[in-house]
Coordinates of C-alpha atoms in Angstrom, one line a residue:
X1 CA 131.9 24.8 -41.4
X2 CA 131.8 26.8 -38.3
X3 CA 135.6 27.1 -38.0
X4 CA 137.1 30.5 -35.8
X5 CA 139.5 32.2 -35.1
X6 CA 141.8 31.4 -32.6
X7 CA 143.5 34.5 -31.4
X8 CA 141.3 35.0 -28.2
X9 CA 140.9 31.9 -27.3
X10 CA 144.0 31.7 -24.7
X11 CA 142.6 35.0 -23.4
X12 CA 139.2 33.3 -23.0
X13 CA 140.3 29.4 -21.2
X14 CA 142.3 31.8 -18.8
X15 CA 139.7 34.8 -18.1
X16 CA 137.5 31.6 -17.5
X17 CA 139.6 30.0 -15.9
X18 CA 140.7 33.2 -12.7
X19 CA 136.9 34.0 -13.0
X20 CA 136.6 30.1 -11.4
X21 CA 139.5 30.2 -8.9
X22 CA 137.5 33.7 -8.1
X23 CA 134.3 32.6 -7.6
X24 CA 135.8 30.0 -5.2
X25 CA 137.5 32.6 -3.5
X26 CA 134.6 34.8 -2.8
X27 CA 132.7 31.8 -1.9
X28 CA 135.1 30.3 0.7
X29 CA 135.5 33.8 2.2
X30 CA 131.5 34.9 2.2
X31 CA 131.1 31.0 4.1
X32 CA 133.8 32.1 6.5
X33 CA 132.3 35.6 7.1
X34 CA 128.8 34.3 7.6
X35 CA 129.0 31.8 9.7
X36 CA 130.8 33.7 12.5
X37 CA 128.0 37.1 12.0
X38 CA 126.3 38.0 15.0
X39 CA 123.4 40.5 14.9
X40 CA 123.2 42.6 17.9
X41 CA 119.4 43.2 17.6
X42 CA 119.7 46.2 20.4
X43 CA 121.5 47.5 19.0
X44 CA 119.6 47.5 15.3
X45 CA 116.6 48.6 18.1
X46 CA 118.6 51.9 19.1
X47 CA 119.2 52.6 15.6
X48 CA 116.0 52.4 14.3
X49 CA 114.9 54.5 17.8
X50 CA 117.6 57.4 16.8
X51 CA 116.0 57.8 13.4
X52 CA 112.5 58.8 15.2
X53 CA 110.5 58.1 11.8
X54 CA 112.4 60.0 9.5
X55 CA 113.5 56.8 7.6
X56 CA 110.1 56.1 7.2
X57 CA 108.7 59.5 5.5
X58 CA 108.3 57.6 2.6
X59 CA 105.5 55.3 3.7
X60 CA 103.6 58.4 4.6
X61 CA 104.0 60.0 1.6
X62 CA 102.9 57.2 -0.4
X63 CA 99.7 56.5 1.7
X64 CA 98.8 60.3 2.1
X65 CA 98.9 60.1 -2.3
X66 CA 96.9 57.2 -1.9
X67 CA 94.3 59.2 0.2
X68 CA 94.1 61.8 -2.6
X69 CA 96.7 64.5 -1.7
X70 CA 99.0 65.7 -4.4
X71 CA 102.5 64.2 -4.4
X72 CA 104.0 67.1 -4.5
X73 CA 101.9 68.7 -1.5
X74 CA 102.6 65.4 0.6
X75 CA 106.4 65.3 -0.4
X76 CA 106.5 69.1 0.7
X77 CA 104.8 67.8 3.9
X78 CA 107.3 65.3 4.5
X79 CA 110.1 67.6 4.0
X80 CA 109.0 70.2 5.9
X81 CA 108.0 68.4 9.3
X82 CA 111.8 66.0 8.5
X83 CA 113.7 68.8 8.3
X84 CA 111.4 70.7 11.6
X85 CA 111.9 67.0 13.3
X86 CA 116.0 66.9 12.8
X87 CA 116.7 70.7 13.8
X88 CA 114.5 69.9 16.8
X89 CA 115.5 66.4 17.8
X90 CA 111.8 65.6 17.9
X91 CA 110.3 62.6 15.8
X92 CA 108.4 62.6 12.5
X93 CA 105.3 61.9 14.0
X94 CA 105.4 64.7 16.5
X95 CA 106.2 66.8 13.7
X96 CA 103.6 65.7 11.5
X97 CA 100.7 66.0 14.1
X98 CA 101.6 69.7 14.7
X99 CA 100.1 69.7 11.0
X100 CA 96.6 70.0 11.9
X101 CA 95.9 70.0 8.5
X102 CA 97.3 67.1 8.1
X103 CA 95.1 64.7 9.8
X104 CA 92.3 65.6 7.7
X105 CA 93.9 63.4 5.6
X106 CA 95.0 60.8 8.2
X107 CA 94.3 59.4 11.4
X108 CA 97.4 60.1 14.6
X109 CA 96.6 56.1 15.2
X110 CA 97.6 55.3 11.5
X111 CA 100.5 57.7 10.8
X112 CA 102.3 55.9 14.2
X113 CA 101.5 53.1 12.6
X114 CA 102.9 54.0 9.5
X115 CA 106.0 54.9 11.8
X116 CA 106.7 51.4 12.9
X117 CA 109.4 49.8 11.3
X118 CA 108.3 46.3 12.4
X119 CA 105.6 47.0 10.1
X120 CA 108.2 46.3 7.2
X121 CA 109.4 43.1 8.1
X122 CA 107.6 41.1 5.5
X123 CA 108.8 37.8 4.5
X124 CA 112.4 38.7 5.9
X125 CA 112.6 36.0 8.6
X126 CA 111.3 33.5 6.1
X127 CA 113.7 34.4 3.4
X128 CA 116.4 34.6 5.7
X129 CA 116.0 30.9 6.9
X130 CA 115.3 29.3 3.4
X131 CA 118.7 31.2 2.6
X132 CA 120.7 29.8 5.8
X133 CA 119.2 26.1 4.9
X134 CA 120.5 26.4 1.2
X135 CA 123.9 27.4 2.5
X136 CA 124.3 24.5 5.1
X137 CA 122.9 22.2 2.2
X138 CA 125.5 23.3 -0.1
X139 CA 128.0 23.5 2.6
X140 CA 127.3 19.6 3.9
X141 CA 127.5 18.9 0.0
X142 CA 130.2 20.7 -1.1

């Protein structure tokens, strides 16, 4: 016999039960919300301009480790020419090529390269659309 006990049970058909009406909430609100976004892709552009690099250290820290410099040496790199780059509103990679040292390591060509968040895109656009057709599928179904 698989017999139990039933003195959660009312707790359970009604936790299920808000965790639906919830759901549908949150659903009906997220369609609502993302069908009127707009993306001001200018002003993403400024953004990513006012960073100068310095949201991208971590790119060039992971390709100077894969060149053979010690982590640590290449995080204390990073840090250095970051914090030299904020205090004098100059960008990473004018930071970074005052470290002569540096492009022993690395080429000036590559670490702009490295710089460019386009670079980082991947498969965004793609996933983006496959997830907008899913929602107008479910949406036309639903």
């Amino acid at each position: 016999w698989e017999e139990r006990d039933l003195t959660n049970s009312s707790a359970e058909r009604i936790t299920l039960l808000e965790a639906t009406i919830l759901a549908d909430h949150v659903l009906t609100k997220l369609i609502r919300i993302v069908s009127g976004i707009e993306i001001d892709l200018e002003n993403v552009r400024r953004n990513l301009e006012a960073q100068k690099g310095l949201n991208l250290s971590e790119a060039v820290m992971i390709e100077l480790t894969k060149r053979g410099v010690d982590r640590q040496e290449a995080h204390e790199i990073l840090r250095k020419a970051s914090l030299r780059a904020y205090a004098n509103k100059s960008s990473l990679l004018e930071e970074l090529l005052k470290d002569g040292g540096l492009l022993k390591y690395i080429k000036k060509e590559e670490l702009s390269e490295l710089l460019k968040p386009e670079n980082y895109l991947g498969t965004a656009f793609e996933r983006v659309e496959r997830v907008v057709d899913w929602v107008k599928r479910t949406v036309n179904e639903g």
